[in-house]
Amino acid sequence: QVQLVESGGGLVQAGGSLRLSCAASGTIFSIDNMGWYRQSPGNQRELVAQVTSGGSTIHADSVKGRFTVSRDNAKNTVYLQMNSLKPTDTAVYFCYALLRTSHYVGASARQYWGQGTQVTVSS
């Protein structure tokens, strides 16, 4: 069974920094993408950032220049370094992974989700 476990959420002052980590464990053959979504009250879940197995990254316009996503393939872990945090960054952050549990060529990748971790930025 595949599990994603997040850590690093909490309360921080505006302008501060926070680093989120998410480790995938279980029967994993390969991970295509890992990244982060977030959801705040009254809003839909949105993509924050993601990184492919080859290291290509995507960052939402709202966080470019402030957040950096990275991964350690050997540890099946993705990180989100959040700097210059704003109150509008307050949300539940969800880790996700698009991964394969089989070596068979025809097997499809499936998306897995963490339970979410609360990030609260005070003014």
PDB file of N, CA and C in Angstrom, residues 38-87:
ATOM      1  N   ARG A  38      -2.926  23.108  -2.721  1.00  0.00           N
ATOM      2  CA  ARG A  38      -3.406  23.727  -1.500  1.00  0.00           C
ATOM      3  C   ARG A  38      -4.864  24.121  -1.653  1.00  0.00           C
ATOM      4  N   GLN A  39      -5.547  24.214  -0.517  1.00  0.00           N
ATOM      5  CA  GLN A  39      -6.946  24.596  -0.506  1.00  0.00           C
ATOM      6  C   GLN A  39      -7.235  25.416   0.739  1.00  0.00           C
ATOM      7  N   SER A  40      -7.819  26.582   0.535  1.00  0.00           N
ATOM      8  CA  SER A  40      -8.218  27.456   1.623  1.00  0.00           C
ATOM      9  C   SER A  40      -9.739  27.565   1.626  1.00  0.00           C
ATOM     10  N   PRO A  41     -10.337  27.984   2.744  1.00  0.00           N
ATOM     11  CA  PRO A  41     -11.797  28.084   2.817  1.00  0.00           C
ATOM     12  C   PRO A  41     -12.384  28.935   1.697  1.00  0.00           C
ATOM     13  N   GLY A  42     -13.408  28.406   1.040  1.00  0.00           N
ATOM     14  CA  GLY A  42     -14.070  29.128  -0.028  1.00  0.00           C
ATOM     15  C   GLY A  42     -13.388  29.045  -1.373  1.00  0.00           C
ATOM     16  N   ASN A  43     -12.304  28.298  -1.457  1.00  0.00           N
ATOM     17  CA  ASN A  43     -11.561  28.179  -2.711  1.00  0.00           C
ATOM     18  C   ASN A  43     -11.418  26.724  -3.128  1.00  0.00           C
ATOM     19  N   GLN A  44     -11.210  26.526  -4.421  1.00  0.00           N
ATOM     20  CA  GLN A  44     -10.955  25.197  -4.935  1.00  0.00           C
ATOM     21  C   GLN A  44      -9.508  24.809  -4.689  1.00  0.00           C
ATOM     22  N   ARG A  45      -9.263  23.516  -4.686  1.00  0.00           N
ATOM     23  CA  ARG A  45      -7.902  23.042  -4.557  1.00  0.00           C
ATOM     24  C   ARG A  45      -7.104  23.450  -5.807  1.00  0.00           C
ATOM     25  N   GLU A  46      -5.930  24.019  -5.605  1.00  0.00           N
ATOM     26  CA  GLU A  46      -5.128  24.510  -6.706  1.00  0.00           C
ATOM     27  C   GLU A  46      -3.715  23.954  -6.649  1.00  0.00           C
ATOM     28  N   LEU A  47      -3.129  23.804  -7.819  1.00  0.00           N
ATOM     29  CA  LEU A  47      -1.751  23.349  -7.909  1.00  0.00           C
ATOM     30  C   LEU A  47      -0.815  24.465  -7.476  1.00  0.00           C
ATOM     31  N   VAL A  48       0.092  24.145  -6.575  1.00  0.00           N
ATOM     32  CA  VAL A  48       1.095  25.094  -6.118  1.00  0.00           C
ATOM     33  C   VAL A  48       2.393  24.905  -6.889  1.00  0.00           C
ATOM     34  N   ALA A  49       2.866  23.672  -6.932  1.00  0.00           N
ATOM     35  CA  ALA A  49       4.120  23.373  -7.612  1.00  0.00           C
ATOM     36  C   ALA A  49       4.249  21.874  -7.802  1.00  0.00           C
ATOM     37  N   GLN A  50       5.018  21.482  -8.807  1.00  0.00           N
ATOM     38  CA  GLN A  50       5.309  20.082  -8.997  1.00  0.00           C
ATOM     39  C   GLN A  50       6.671  19.916  -9.652  1.00  0.00           C
ATOM     40  N   VAL A  51       7.219  18.729  -9.526  1.00  0.00           N
ATOM     41  CA  VAL A  51       8.503  18.410 -10.135  1.00  0.00           C
ATOM     42  C   VAL A  51       8.428  17.006 -10.717  1.00  0.00           C
ATOM     43  N   THR A  52       8.976  16.827 -11.912  1.00  0.00           N
ATOM     44  CA  THR A  52       8.985  15.525 -12.553  1.00  0.00           C
ATOM     45  C   THR A  52      10.185  14.719 -12.087  1.00  0.00           C
ATOM     46  N   SER A  53      10.216  13.452 -12.495  1.00  0.00           N
ATOM     47  CA  SER A  53      11.341  12.599 -12.140  1.00  0.00           C
ATOM     48  C   SER A  53      12.646  13.110 -12.732  1.00  0.00           C
ATOM     49  N   GLY A  54      12.559  13.848 -13.840  1.00  0.00           N
ATOM     50  CA  GLY A  54      13.735  14.402 -14.477  1.00  0.00           C
ATOM     51  C   GLY A  54      14.163  15.749 -13.932  1.00  0.00           C
ATOM     52  N   GLY A  55      13.372  16.311 -13.024  1.00  0.00           N
ATOM     53  CA  GLY A  55      13.747  17.560 -12.394  1.00  0.00           C
ATOM     54  C   GLY A  55      13.069  18.803 -12.936  1.00  0.00           C
ATOM     55  N   SER A  56      12.218  18.682 -13.945  1.00  0.00           N
ATOM     56  CA  SER A  56      11.493  19.843 -14.454  1.00  0.00           C
ATOM     57  C   SER A  56      10.456  20.287 -13.435  1.00  0.00           C
ATOM     58  N   THR A  57      10.313  21.589 -13.262  1.00  0.00           N
ATOM     59  CA  THR A  57       9.407  22.113 -12.239  1.00  0.00           C
ATOM     60  C   THR A  57       8.365  23.053 -12.816  1.00  0.00           C
ATOM     61  N   ILE A  58       7.260  23.138 -12.124  1.00  0.00           N
ATOM     62  CA  ILE A  58       6.193  24.083 -12.409  1.00  0.00           C
ATOM     63  C   ILE A  58       5.824  24.759 -11.094  1.00  0.00           C
ATOM     64  N   HIS A  59       5.691  26.066 -11.127  1.00  0.00           N
ATOM     65  CA  HIS A  59       5.249  26.826  -9.968  1.00  0.00           C
ATOM     66  C   HIS A  59       4.085  27.722 -10.376  1.00  0.00           C
ATOM     67  N   ALA A  60       3.078  27.791  -9.538  1.00  0.00           N
ATOM     68  CA  ALA A  60       1.961  28.681  -9.789  1.00  0.00           C
ATOM     69  C   ALA A  60       2.452  30.122  -9.808  1.00  0.00           C
ATOM     70  N   ASP A  61       1.812  30.953 -10.628  1.00  0.00           N
ATOM     71  CA  ASP A  61       2.229  32.349 -10.731  1.00  0.00           C
ATOM     72  C   ASP A  61       2.220  33.054  -9.380  1.00  0.00           C
ATOM     73  N   SER A  62       1.281  32.692  -8.526  1.00  0.00           N
ATOM     74  CA  SER A  62       1.139  33.357  -7.246  1.00  0.00           C
ATOM     75  C   SER A  62       2.298  33.090  -6.285  1.00  0.00           C
ATOM     76  N   VAL A  63       3.095  32.052  -6.567  1.00  0.00           N
ATOM     77  CA  VAL A  63       4.184  31.707  -5.654  1.00  0.00           C
ATOM     78  C   VAL A  63       5.558  31.786  -6.306  1.00  0.00           C
ATOM     79  N   LYS A  64       5.619  32.095  -7.591  1.00  0.00           N
ATOM     80  CA  LYS A  64       6.905  32.180  -8.274  1.00  0.00           C
ATOM     81  C   LYS A  64       7.791  33.235  -7.621  1.00  0.00           C
ATOM     82  N   GLY A  65       9.040  32.870  -7.417  1.00  0.00           N
ATOM     83  CA  GLY A  65       9.978  33.764  -6.771  1.00  0.00           C
ATOM     84  C   GLY A  65       9.982  33.651  -5.269  1.00  0.00           C
ATOM     85  N   ARG A  66       8.994  32.958  -4.711  1.00  0.00           N
ATOM     86  CA  ARG A  66       8.903  32.802  -3.259  1.00  0.00           C
ATOM     87  C   ARG A  66       8.999  31.344  -2.826  1.00  0.00           C
ATOM     88  N   PHE A  67       8.376  30.452  -3.592  1.00  0.00           N
ATOM     89  CA  PHE A  67       8.369  29.028  -3.263  1.00  0.00           C
ATOM     90  C   PHE A  67       9.274  28.277  -4.226  1.00  0.00           C
ATOM     91  N   THR A  68       9.893  27.224  -3.739  1.00  0.00           N
ATOM     92  CA  THR A  68      10.723  26.367  -4.572  1.00  0.00           C
ATOM     93  C   THR A  68      10.426  24.905  -4.261  1.00  0.00           C
ATOM     94  N   VAL A  69      10.075  24.149  -5.290  1.00  0.00           N
ATOM     95  CA  VAL A  69       9.820  22.729  -5.121  1.00  0.00           C
ATOM     96  C   VAL A  69      11.059  21.944  -5.557  1.00  0.00           C
ATOM     97  N   SER A  70      11.356  20.885  -4.848  1.00  0.00           N
ATOM     98  CA  SER A  70      12.488  20.033  -5.183  1.00  0.00           C
ATOM     99  C   SER A  70      12.180  18.615  -4.736  1.00  0.00           C
ATOM    100  N   ARG A  71      13.004  17.672  -5.169  1.00  0.00           N
ATOM    101  CA  ARG A  71      12.778  16.289  -4.769  1.00  0.00           C
ATOM    102  C   ARG A  71      14.078  15.528  -4.642  1.00  0.00           C
ATOM    103  N   ASP A  72      14.025  14.496  -3.841  1.00  0.00           N
ATOM    104  CA  ASP A  72      15.128  13.564  -3.667  1.00  0.00           C
ATOM    105  C   ASP A  72      14.611  12.220  -4.154  1.00  0.00           C
ATOM    106  N   ASN A  73      14.997  11.837  -5.358  1.00  0.00           N
ATOM    107  CA  ASN A  73      14.482  10.608  -5.950  1.00  0.00           C
ATOM    108  C   ASN A  73      14.859   9.360  -5.150  1.00  0.00           C
ATOM    109  N   ALA A  74      16.044   9.364  -4.572  1.00  0.00           N
ATOM    110  CA  ALA A  74      16.491   8.211  -3.802  1.00  0.00           C
ATOM    111  C   ALA A  74      15.632   7.984  -2.567  1.00  0.00           C
ATOM    112  N   LYS A  75      15.056   9.049  -2.043  1.00  0.00           N
ATOM    113  CA  LYS A  75      14.230   8.960  -0.845  1.00  0.00           C
ATOM    114  C   LYS A  75      12.741   9.046  -1.132  1.00  0.00           C
ATOM    115  N   ASN A  76      12.368   9.161  -2.409  1.00  0.00           N
ATOM    116  CA  ASN A  76      10.965   9.334  -2.804  1.00  0.00           C
ATOM    117  C   ASN A  76      10.312  10.466  -2.013  1.00  0.00           C
ATOM    118  N   THR A  77      11.020  11.565  -1.922  1.00  0.00           N
ATOM    119  CA  THR A  77      10.585  12.685  -1.109  1.00  0.00           C
ATOM    120  C   THR A  77      10.552  13.974  -1.924  1.00  0.00           C
ATOM    121  N   VAL A  78       9.511  14.767  -1.715  1.00  0.00           N
ATOM    122  CA  VAL A  78       9.391  16.070  -2.339  1.00  0.00           C
ATOM    123  C   VAL A  78       9.364  17.130  -1.249  1.00  0.00           C
ATOM    124  N   TYR A  79       9.946  18.281  -1.544  1.00  0.00           N
ATOM    125  CA  TYR A  79      10.019  19.376  -0.597  1.00  0.00           C
ATOM    126  C   TYR A  79       9.383  20.628  -1.187  1.00  0.00           C
ATOM    127  N   LEU A  80       8.911  21.492  -0.318  1.00  0.00           N
ATOM    128  CA  LEU A  80       8.431  22.798  -0.734  1.00  0.00           C
ATOM    129  C   LEU A  80       9.013  23.830   0.216  1.00  0.00           C
ATOM    130  N   GLN A  81       9.993  24.579  -0.273  1.00  0.00           N
ATOM    131  CA  GLN A  81      10.580  25.660   0.497  1.00  0.00           C
ATOM    132  C   GLN A  81       9.756  26.913   0.257  1.00  0.00           C
ATOM    133  N   MET A  82       9.164  27.449   1.306  1.00  0.00           N
ATOM    134  CA  MET A  82       8.288  28.600   1.209  1.00  0.00           C
ATOM    135  C   MET A  82       8.929  29.783   1.919  1.00  0.00           C
ATOM    136  N   ASN A  83       9.239  30.815   1.158  1.00  0.00           N
ATOM    137  CA  ASN A  83       9.832  32.034   1.690  1.00  0.00           C
ATOM    138  C   ASN A  83       8.894  33.212   1.472  1.00  0.00           C
ATOM    139  N   SER A  84       9.137  34.284   2.188  1.00  0.00           N
ATOM    140  CA  SER A  84       8.326  35.502   2.064  1.00  0.00           C
ATOM    141  C   SER A  84       6.840  35.186   2.134  1.00  0.00           C
ATOM    142  N   LEU A  85       6.462  34.410   3.117  1.00  0.00           N
ATOM    143  CA  LEU A  85       5.081  33.965   3.232  1.00  0.00           C
ATOM    144  C   LEU A  85       4.122  35.120   3.496  1.00  0.00           C
ATOM    145  N   LYS A  86       2.943  34.997   2.908  1.00  0.00           N
ATOM    146  CA  LYS A  86       1.889  35.989   3.033  1.00  0.00           C
ATOM    147  C   LYS A  86       0.665  35.355   3.680  1.00  0.00           C
ATOM    148  N   PRO A  87      -0.194  36.156   4.318  1.00  0.00           N
ATOM    149  CA  PRO A  87      -1.430  35.605   4.874  1.00  0.00           C
ATOM    150  C   PRO A  87      -2.273  34.868   3.840  1.00  0.00           C
TER     151      PRO A  87
END
